[in-house]
mmCIF file of C-alpha atoms in Angstrom:
data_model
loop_
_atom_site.group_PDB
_atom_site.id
_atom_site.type_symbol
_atom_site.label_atom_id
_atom_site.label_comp_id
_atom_site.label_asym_id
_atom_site.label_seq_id
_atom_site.Cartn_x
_atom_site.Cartn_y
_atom_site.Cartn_z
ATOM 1 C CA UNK A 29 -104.265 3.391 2.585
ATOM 2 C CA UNK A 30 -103.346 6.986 2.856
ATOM 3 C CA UNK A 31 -104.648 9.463 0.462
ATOM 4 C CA UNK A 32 -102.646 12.267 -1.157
ATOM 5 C CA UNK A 33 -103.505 15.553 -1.086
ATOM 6 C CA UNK A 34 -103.985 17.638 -4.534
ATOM 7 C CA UNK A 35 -102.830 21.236 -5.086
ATOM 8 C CA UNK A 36 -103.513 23.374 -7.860
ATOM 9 C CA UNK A 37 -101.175 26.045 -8.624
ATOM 10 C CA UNK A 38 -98.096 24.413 -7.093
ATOM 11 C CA UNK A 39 -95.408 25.977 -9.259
ATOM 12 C CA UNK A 40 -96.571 29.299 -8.428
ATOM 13 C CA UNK A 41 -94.980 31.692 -5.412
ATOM 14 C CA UNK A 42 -97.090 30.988 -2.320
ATOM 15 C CA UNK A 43 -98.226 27.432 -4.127
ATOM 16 C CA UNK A 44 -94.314 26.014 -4.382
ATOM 17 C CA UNK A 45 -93.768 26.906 -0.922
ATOM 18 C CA UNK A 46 -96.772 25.109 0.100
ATOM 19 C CA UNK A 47 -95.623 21.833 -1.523
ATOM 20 C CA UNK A 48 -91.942 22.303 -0.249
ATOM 21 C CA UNK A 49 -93.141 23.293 3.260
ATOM 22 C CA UNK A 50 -95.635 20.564 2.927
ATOM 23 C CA UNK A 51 -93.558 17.742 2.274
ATOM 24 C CA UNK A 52 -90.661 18.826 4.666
ATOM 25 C CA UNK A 53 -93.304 18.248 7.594
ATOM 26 C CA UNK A 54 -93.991 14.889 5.940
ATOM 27 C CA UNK A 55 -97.232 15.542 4.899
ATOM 28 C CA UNK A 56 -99.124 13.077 2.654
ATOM 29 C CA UNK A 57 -97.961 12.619 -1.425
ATOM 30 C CA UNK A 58 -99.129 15.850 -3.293
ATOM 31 C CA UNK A 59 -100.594 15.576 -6.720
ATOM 32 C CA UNK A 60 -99.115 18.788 -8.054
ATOM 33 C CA UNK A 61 -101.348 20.250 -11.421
ATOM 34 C CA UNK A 62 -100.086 23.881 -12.320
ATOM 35 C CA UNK A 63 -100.606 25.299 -16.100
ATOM 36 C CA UNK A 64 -97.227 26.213 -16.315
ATOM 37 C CA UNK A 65 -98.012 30.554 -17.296
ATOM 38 C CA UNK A 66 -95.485 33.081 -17.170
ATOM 39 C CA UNK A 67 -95.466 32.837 -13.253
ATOM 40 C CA UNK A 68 -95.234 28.733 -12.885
ATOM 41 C CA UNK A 69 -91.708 27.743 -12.497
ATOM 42 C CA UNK A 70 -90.802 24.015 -12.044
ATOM 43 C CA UNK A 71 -87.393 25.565 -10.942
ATOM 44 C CA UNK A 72 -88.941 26.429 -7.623
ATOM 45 C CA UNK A 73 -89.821 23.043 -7.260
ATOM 46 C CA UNK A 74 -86.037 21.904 -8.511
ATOM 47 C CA UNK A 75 -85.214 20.345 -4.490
ATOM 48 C CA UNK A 76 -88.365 17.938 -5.299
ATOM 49 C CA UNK A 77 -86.746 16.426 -8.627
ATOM 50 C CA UNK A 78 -85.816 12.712 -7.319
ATOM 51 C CA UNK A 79 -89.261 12.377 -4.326
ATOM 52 C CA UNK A 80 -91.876 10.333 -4.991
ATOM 53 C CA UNK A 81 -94.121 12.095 -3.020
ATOM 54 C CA UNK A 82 -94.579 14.741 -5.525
ATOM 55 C CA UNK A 83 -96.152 14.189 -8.603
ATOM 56 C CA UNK A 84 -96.452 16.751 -11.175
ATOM 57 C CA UNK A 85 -98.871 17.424 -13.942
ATOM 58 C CA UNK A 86 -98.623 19.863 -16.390
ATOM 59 C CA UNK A 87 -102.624 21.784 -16.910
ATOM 60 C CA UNK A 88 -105.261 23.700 -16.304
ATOM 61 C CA UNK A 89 -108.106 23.598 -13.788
ATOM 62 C CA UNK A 90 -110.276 24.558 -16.232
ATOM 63 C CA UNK A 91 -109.712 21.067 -18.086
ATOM 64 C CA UNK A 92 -112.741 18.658 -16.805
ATOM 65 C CA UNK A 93 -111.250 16.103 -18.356
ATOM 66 C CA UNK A 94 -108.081 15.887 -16.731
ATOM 67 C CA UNK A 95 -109.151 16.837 -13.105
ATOM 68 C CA UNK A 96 -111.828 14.373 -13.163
ATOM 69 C CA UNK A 97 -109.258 12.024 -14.485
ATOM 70 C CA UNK A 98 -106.311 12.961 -11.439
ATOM 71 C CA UNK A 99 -109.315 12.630 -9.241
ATOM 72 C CA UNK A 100 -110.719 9.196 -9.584
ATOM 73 C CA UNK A 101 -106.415 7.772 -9.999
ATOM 74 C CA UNK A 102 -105.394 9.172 -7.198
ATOM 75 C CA UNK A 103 -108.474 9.556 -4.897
ATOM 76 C CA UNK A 104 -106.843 12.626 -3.118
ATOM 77 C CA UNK A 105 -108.438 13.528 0.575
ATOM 78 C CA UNK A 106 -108.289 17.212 -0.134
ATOM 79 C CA UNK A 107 -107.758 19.934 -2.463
ATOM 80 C CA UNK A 108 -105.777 22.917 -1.724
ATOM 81 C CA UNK A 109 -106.588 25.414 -4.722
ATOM 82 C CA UNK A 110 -103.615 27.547 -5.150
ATOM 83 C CA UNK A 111 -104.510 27.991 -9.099
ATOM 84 C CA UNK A 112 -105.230 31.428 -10.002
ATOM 85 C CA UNK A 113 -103.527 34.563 -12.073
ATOM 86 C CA UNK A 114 -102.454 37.123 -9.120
ATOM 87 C CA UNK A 115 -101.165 40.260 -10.282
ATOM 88 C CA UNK A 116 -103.274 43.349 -10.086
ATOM 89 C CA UNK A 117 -101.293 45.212 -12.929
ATOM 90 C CA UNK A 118 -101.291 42.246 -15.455
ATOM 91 C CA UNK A 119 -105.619 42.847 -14.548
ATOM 92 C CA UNK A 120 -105.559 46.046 -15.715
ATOM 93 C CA UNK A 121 -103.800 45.216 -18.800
ATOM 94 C CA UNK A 122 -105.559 41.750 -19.355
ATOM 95 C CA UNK A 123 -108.559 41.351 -17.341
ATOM 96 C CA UNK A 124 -110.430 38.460 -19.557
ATOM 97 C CA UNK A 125 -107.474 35.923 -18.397
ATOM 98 C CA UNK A 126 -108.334 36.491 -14.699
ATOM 99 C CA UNK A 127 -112.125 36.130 -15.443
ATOM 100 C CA UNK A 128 -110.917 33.030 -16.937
ATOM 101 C CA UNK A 129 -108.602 31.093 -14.907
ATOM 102 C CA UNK A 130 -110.470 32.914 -11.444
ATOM 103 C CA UNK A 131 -113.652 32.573 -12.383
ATOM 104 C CA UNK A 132 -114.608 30.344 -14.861
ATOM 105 C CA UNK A 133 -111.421 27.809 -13.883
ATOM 106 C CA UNK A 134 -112.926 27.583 -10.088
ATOM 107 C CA UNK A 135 -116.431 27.133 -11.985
ATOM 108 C CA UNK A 136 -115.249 23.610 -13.404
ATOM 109 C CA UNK A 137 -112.700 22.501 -10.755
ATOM 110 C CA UNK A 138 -115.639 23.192 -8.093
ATOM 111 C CA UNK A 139 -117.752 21.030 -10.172
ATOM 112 C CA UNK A 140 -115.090 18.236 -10.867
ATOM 113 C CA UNK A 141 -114.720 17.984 -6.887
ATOM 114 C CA UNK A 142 -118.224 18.006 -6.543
ATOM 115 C CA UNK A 143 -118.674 14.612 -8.452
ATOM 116 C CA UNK A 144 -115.815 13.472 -6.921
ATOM 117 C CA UNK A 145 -116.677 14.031 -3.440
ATOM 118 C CA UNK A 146 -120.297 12.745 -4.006
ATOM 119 C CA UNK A 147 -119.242 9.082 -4.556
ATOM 120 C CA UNK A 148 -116.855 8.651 -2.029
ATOM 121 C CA UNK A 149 -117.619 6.340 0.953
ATOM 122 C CA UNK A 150 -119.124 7.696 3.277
ATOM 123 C CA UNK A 151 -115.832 7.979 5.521
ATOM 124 C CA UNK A 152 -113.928 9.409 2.787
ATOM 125 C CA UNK A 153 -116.730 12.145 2.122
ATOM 126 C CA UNK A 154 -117.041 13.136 5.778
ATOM 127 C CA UNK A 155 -112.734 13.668 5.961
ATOM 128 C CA UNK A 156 -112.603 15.400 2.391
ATOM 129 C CA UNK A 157 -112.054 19.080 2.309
ATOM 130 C CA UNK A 158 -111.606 21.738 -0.844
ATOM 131 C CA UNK A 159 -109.184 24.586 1.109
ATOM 132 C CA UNK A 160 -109.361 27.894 -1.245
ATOM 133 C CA UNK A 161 -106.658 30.152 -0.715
ATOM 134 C CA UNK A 162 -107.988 33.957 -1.652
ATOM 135 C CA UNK A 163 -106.799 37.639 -1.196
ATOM 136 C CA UNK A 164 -107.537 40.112 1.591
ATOM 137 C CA UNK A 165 -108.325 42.811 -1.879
ATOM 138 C CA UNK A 166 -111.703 41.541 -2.092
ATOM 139 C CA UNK A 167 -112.457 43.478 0.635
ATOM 140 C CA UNK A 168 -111.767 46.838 -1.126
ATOM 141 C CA UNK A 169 -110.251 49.415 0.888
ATOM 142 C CA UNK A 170 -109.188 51.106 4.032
ATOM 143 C CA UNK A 171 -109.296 54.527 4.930
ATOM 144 C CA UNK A 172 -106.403 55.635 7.205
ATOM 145 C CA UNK A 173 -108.025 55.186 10.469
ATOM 146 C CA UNK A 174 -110.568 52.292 9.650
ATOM 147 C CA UNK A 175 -111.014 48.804 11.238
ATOM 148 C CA UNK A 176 -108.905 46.140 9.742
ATOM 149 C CA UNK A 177 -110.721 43.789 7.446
ATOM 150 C CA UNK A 178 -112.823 40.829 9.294
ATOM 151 C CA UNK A 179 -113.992 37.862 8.034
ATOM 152 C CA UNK A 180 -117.625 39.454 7.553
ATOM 153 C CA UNK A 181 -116.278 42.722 5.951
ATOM 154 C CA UNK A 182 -118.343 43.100 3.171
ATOM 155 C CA UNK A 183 -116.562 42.528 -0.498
ATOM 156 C CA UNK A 184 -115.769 45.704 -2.380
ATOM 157 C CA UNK A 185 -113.366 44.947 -4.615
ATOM 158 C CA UNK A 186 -111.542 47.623 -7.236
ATOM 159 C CA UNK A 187 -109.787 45.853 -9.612
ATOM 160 C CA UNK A 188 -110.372 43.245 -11.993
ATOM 161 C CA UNK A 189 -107.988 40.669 -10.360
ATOM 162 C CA UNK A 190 -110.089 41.448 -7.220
ATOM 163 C CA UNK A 191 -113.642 41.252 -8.723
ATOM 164 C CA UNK A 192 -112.451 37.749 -9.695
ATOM 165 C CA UNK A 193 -111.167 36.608 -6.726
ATOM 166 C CA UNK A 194 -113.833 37.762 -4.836
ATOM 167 C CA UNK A 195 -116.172 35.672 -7.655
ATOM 168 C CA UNK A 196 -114.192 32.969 -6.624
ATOM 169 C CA UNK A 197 -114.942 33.398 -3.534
ATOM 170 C CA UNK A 198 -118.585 33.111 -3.794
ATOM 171 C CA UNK A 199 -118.719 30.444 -5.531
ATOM 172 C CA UNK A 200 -116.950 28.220 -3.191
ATOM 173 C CA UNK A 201 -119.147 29.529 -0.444
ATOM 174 C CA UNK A 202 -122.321 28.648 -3.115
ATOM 175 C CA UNK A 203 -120.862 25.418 -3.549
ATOM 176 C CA UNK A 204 -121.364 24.292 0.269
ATOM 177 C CA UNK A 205 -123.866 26.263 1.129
ATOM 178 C CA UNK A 206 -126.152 24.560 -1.877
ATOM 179 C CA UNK A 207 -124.644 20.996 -2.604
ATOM 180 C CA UNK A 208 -122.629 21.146 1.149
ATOM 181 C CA UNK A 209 -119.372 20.638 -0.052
ATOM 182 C CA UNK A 210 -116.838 20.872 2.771
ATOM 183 C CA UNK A 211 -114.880 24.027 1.746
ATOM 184 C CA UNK A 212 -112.263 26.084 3.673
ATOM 185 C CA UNK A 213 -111.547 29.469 2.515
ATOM 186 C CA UNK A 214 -108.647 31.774 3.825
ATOM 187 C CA UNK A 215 -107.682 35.467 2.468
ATOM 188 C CA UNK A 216 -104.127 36.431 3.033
ATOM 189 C CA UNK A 217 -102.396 39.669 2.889
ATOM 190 C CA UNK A 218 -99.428 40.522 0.728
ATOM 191 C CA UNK A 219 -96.665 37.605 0.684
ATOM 192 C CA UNK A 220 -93.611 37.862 0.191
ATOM 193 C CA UNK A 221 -90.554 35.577 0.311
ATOM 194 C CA UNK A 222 -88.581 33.145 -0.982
ATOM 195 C CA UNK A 223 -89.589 32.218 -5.319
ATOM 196 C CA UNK A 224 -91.765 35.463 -5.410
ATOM 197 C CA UNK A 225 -91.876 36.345 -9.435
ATOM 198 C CA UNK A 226 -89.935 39.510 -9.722
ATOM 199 C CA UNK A 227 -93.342 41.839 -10.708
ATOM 200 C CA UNK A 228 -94.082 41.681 -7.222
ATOM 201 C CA UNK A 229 -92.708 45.387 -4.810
ATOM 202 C CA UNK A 230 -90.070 43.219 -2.949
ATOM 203 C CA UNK A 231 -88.468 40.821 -5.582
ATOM 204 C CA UNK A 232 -88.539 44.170 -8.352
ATOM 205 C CA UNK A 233 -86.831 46.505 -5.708
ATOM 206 C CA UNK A 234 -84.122 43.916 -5.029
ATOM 207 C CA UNK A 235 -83.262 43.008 -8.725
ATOM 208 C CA UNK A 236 -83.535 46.940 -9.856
ATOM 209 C CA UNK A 237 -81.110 47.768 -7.095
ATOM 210 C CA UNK A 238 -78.401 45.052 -7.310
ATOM 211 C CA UNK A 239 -78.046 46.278 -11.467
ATOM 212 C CA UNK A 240 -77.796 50.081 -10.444
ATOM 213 C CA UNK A 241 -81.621 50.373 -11.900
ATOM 214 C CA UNK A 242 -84.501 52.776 -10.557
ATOM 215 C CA UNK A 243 -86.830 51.556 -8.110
ATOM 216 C CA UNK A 244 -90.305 52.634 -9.125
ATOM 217 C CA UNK A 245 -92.338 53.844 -6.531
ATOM 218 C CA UNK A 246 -96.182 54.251 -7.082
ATOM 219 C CA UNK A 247 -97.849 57.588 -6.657
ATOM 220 C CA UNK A 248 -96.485 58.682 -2.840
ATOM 221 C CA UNK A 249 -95.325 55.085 -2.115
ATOM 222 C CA UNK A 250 -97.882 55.828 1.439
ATOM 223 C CA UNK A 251 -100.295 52.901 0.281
ATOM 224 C CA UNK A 252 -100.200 50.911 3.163
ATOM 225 C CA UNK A 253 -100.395 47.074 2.925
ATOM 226 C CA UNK A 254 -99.966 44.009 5.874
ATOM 227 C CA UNK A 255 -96.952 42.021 4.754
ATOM 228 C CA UNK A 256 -96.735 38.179 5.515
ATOM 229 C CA UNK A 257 -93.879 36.239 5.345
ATOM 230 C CA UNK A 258 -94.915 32.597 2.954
ATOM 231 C CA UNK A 259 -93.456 30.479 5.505
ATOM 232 C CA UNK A 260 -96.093 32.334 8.115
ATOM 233 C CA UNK A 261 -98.711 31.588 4.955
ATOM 234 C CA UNK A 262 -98.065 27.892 4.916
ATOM 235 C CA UNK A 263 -98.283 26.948 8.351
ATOM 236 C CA UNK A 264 -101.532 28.823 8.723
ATOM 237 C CA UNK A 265 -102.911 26.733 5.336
ATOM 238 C CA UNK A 266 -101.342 23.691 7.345
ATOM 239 C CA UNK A 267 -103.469 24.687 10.601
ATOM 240 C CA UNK A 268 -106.886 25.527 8.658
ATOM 241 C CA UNK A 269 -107.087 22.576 6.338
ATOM 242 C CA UNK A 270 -106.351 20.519 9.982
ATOM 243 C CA UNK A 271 -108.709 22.341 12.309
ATOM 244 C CA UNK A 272 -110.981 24.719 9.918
ATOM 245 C CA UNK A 273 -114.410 24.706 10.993
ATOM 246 C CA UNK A 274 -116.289 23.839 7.237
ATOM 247 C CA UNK A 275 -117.517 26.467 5.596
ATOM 248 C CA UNK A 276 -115.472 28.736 7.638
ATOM 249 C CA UNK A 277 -113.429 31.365 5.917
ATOM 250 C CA UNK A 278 -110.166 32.599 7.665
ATOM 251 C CA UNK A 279 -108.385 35.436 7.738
ATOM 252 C CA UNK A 280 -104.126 35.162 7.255
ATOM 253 C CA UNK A 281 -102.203 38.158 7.730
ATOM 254 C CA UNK A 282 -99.011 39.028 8.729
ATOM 255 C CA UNK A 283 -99.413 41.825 11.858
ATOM 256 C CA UNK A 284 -97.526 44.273 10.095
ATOM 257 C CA UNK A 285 -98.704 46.838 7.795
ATOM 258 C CA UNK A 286 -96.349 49.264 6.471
ATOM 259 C CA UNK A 287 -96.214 51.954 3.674
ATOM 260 C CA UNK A 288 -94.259 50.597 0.586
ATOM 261 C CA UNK A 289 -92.002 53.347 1.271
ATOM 262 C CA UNK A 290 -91.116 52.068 3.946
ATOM 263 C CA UNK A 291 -91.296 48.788 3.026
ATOM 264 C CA UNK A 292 -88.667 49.415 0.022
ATOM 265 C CA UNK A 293 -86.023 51.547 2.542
ATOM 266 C CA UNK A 294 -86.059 48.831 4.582
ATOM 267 C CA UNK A 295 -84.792 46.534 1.407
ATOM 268 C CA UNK A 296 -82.638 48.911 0.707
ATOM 269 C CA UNK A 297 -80.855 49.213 4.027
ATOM 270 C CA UNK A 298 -80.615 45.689 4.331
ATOM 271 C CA UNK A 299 -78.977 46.131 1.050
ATOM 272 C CA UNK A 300 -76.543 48.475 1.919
ATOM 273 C CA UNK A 301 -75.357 45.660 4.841
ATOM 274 C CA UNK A 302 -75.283 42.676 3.374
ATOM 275 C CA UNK A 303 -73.775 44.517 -0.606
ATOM 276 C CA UNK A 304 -72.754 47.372 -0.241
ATOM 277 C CA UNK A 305 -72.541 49.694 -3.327
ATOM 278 C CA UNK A 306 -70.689 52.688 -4.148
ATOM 279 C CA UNK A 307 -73.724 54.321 -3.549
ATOM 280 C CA UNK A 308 -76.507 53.693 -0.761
ATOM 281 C CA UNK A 309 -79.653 51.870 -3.059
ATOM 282 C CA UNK A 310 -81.812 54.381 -1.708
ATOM 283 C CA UNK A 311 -80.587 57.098 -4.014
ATOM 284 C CA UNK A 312 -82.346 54.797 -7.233
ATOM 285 C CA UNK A 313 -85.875 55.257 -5.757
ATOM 286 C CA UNK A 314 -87.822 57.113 -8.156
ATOM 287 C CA UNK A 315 -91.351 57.912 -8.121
ATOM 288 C CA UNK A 316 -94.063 57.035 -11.105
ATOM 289 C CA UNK A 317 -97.189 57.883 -12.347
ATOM 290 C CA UNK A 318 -100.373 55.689 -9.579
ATOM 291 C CA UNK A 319 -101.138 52.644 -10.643
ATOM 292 C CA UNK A 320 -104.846 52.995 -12.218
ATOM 293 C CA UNK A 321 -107.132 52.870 -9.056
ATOM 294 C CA UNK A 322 -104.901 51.971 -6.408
ATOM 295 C CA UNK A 323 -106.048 51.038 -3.098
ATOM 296 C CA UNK A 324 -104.686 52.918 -0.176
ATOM 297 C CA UNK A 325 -104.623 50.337 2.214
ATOM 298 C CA UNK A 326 -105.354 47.305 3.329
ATOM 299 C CA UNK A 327 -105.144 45.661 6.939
ATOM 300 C CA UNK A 328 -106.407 41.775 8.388
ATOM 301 C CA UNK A 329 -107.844 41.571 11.395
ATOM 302 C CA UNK A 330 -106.603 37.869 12.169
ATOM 303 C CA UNK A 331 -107.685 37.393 15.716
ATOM 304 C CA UNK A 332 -110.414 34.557 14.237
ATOM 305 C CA UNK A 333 -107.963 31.999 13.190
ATOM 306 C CA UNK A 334 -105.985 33.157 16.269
ATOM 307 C CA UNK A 335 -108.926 32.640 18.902
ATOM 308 C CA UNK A 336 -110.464 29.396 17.280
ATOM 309 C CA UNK A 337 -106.898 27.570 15.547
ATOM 310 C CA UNK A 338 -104.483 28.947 17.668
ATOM 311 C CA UNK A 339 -102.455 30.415 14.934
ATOM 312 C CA UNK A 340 -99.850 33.463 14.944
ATOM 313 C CA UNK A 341 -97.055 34.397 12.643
ATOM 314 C CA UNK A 342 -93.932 33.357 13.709
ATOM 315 C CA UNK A 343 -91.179 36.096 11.513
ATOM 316 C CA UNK A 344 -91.967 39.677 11.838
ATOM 317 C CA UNK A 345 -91.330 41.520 9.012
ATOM 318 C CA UNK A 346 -87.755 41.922 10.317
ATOM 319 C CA UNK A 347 -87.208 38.951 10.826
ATOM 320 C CA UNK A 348 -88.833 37.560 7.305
ATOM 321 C CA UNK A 349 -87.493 40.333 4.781
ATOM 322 C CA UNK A 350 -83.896 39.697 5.830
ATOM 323 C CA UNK A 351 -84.382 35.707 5.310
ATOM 324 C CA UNK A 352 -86.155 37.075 2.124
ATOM 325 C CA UNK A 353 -83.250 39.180 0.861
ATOM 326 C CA UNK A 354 -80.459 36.705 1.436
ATOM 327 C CA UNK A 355 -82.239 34.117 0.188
ATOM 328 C CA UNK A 356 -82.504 36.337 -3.178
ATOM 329 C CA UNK A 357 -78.365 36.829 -2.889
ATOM 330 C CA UNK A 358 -78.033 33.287 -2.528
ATOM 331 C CA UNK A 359 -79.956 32.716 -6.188
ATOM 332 C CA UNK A 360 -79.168 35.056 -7.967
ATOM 333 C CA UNK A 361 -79.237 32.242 -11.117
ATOM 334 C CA UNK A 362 -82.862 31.646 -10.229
ATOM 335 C CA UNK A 363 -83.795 34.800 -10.524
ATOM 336 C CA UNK A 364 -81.941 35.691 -13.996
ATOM 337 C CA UNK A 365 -83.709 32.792 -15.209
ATOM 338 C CA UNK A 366 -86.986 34.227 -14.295
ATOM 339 C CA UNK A 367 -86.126 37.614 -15.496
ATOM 340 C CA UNK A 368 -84.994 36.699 -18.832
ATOM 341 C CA UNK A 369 -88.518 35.837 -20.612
ATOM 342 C CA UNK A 370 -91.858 36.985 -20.779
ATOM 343 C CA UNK A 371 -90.958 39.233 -17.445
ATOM 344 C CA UNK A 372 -89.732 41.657 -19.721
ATOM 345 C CA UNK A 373 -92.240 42.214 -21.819
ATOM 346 C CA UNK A 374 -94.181 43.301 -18.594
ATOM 347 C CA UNK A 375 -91.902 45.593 -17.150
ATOM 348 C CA UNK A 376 -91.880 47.295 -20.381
ATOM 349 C CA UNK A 377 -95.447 47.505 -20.311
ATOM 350 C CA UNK A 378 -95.729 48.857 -17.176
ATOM 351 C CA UNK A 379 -93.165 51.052 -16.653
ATOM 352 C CA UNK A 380 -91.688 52.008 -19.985
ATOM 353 C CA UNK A 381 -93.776 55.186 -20.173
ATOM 354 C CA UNK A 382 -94.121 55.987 -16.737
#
């Protein structure tokens, strides 16, 4: 009998491409269970509508009920924990739903898996892992001409998103370390790619520009920030939850940190190629007012899961923003269905007065 895998937070960006990637290397049935908030979209999961192999329930980590319930039906041989709210901005604004689903949500899930995992046979419990997918902002930040963040730099993070995260964090590693629960954790730099939620620097610059809008820049636009393709993401998830020494965390990142400046004229050059305008999109880049305590920079140090997994990204971030921004011309109806609900109401939050 093979066991499925579950994943919370499928519907999400990097979670949906986890569960598409997943099942197009013919990995094991995933139990899907995403809550559905402003940033879940079953359309990203649209290509999965007719395979068995996914199976998706609507709810919350937080509900004890229903994860012990997907638990003990489908008897899943690991749990890849995808579920949490990601947006540094929407923290500022909202912090106690980030203490909630982050911290609090991990609190019960953790404890769900922990009854789980402590009556399976004893074959079953030795193969079981809980893989926790976290943020390189826990770490804080980087002057210009520090180290890149290692798997033992200590936490320091500055926002609330981060502070909850990094909560996270510890409480997986409390969880093994004190009832030895096999856990996996990795901490990514910034994704980008295909299904991003348009809040996100890359998937906002490309729907401002293609309707002739401005293309907010924070502060100088020099904070500098390691950009990894999702594909890259996924196969390094793939790898750890394989090979992952337990209680191990890993660090994912993408080898190529660049100033969102830069980041942004590269969008817009590619832009300018592939639909052209009567004027170049470069001219709609406006600065606004910093973000409330914005962190310079951030770089990974990634030669740990390198060394010990054998792992390396595969796109630069050539190669990965212009598969990014054609796969955003290509669905264009995706992303007016995104952009036409509660996304508003954020970008009028955020940027109305600045």
């Amino acid at each position: 009998m093979t066991h499925p895998i579950l994943v919370t937070g499928g519907a999400g960006f990097i979670g949906a491409n986890f569960v598409l990637d997943w099942l197009a290397g013919g990995g094991e049935t995933v139990i899907n269970l995403d809550k559905l908030t402003y940033a879940g979209n079953l359309e990203n999961l649209a290509a999965l509508k007719d395979d068995a192999r996914h199976i998706f329930v609507r709810g919350d980590i937080g509900d004890t009920v229903l994860v012990e319930g997907l638990l003990k039906q489908h008897q899943p041989r690991a749990i890849v924990n995808f579920a949490a709210e990601s947006h540094v901005d929407r923290s500022i604004h909202g912090p106690e739903d980030f203490i909630q689903t982050n911290v609090v949500g991990t609190f019960h899930l953790l404890e769900a898996v922990r009854a789980y995992w402590g009556g399976l046979p004893e074959a079953q419990r030795v193969a079981f892992r809980f893989l926790h997918v976290s943020t390189d902002e826990v770490y804080g930040s980087l002057g210009p001409n520090d180290p890149a963040f290692t798997e033992t730099t200590p936490f320091a993070p500055n926002s609330p998103y981060s502070a909850s995260k990094a909560a996270s964090d510890h409480l997986v590693r409390a969880y093994h370390h004190t009832y030895g629960l096999p856990v996996l954790t990795t901490n990514c730099s910034n994704n980008y790619g295909p299904y991003q939620f348009p809040e996100k620097l890359i998937p906002l610059i490309l729907h401002n520009a293609l309707h002739g809008k401005p293309l907010p820049i924070y502060g100088d636009g020099l904070n500098v920030r390691d950009w990894l393709y999702v594909g890259d993401h996924c196969s390094a998830i793939r790898v750890v939850l394989a090979s992952g020494r337990v209680g191990e965390t890993y660090n994912i990142g993408g080898c190529n940190e660049m100033a969102n400046i830069d980041v942004v004229k590269t969008v817009c050059t590619l832009l300018d190629e592939l639909k052209p305008a009567a004027q170049p999109y470069a001219s709609l880049i406006t600065y606004v007012k910093d973000r409330a305590g914005h962190d310079r920079r951030y770089a990974i140090d990634a030669r740990k899961i390198e060394n010990e997994l054998k792992w390396r990204p595969s796109e630069t971030f050539e190669t990965g923003i212009r598969k990014t921004v054609q796969w955003y011309l290509d669905n264009q109806a995706w992303v007016e269905h995104v952009v036409s609900g509660e996304y508003q109401h954020w970008v009028a939050e955020n940027y109305g007065e600045r």
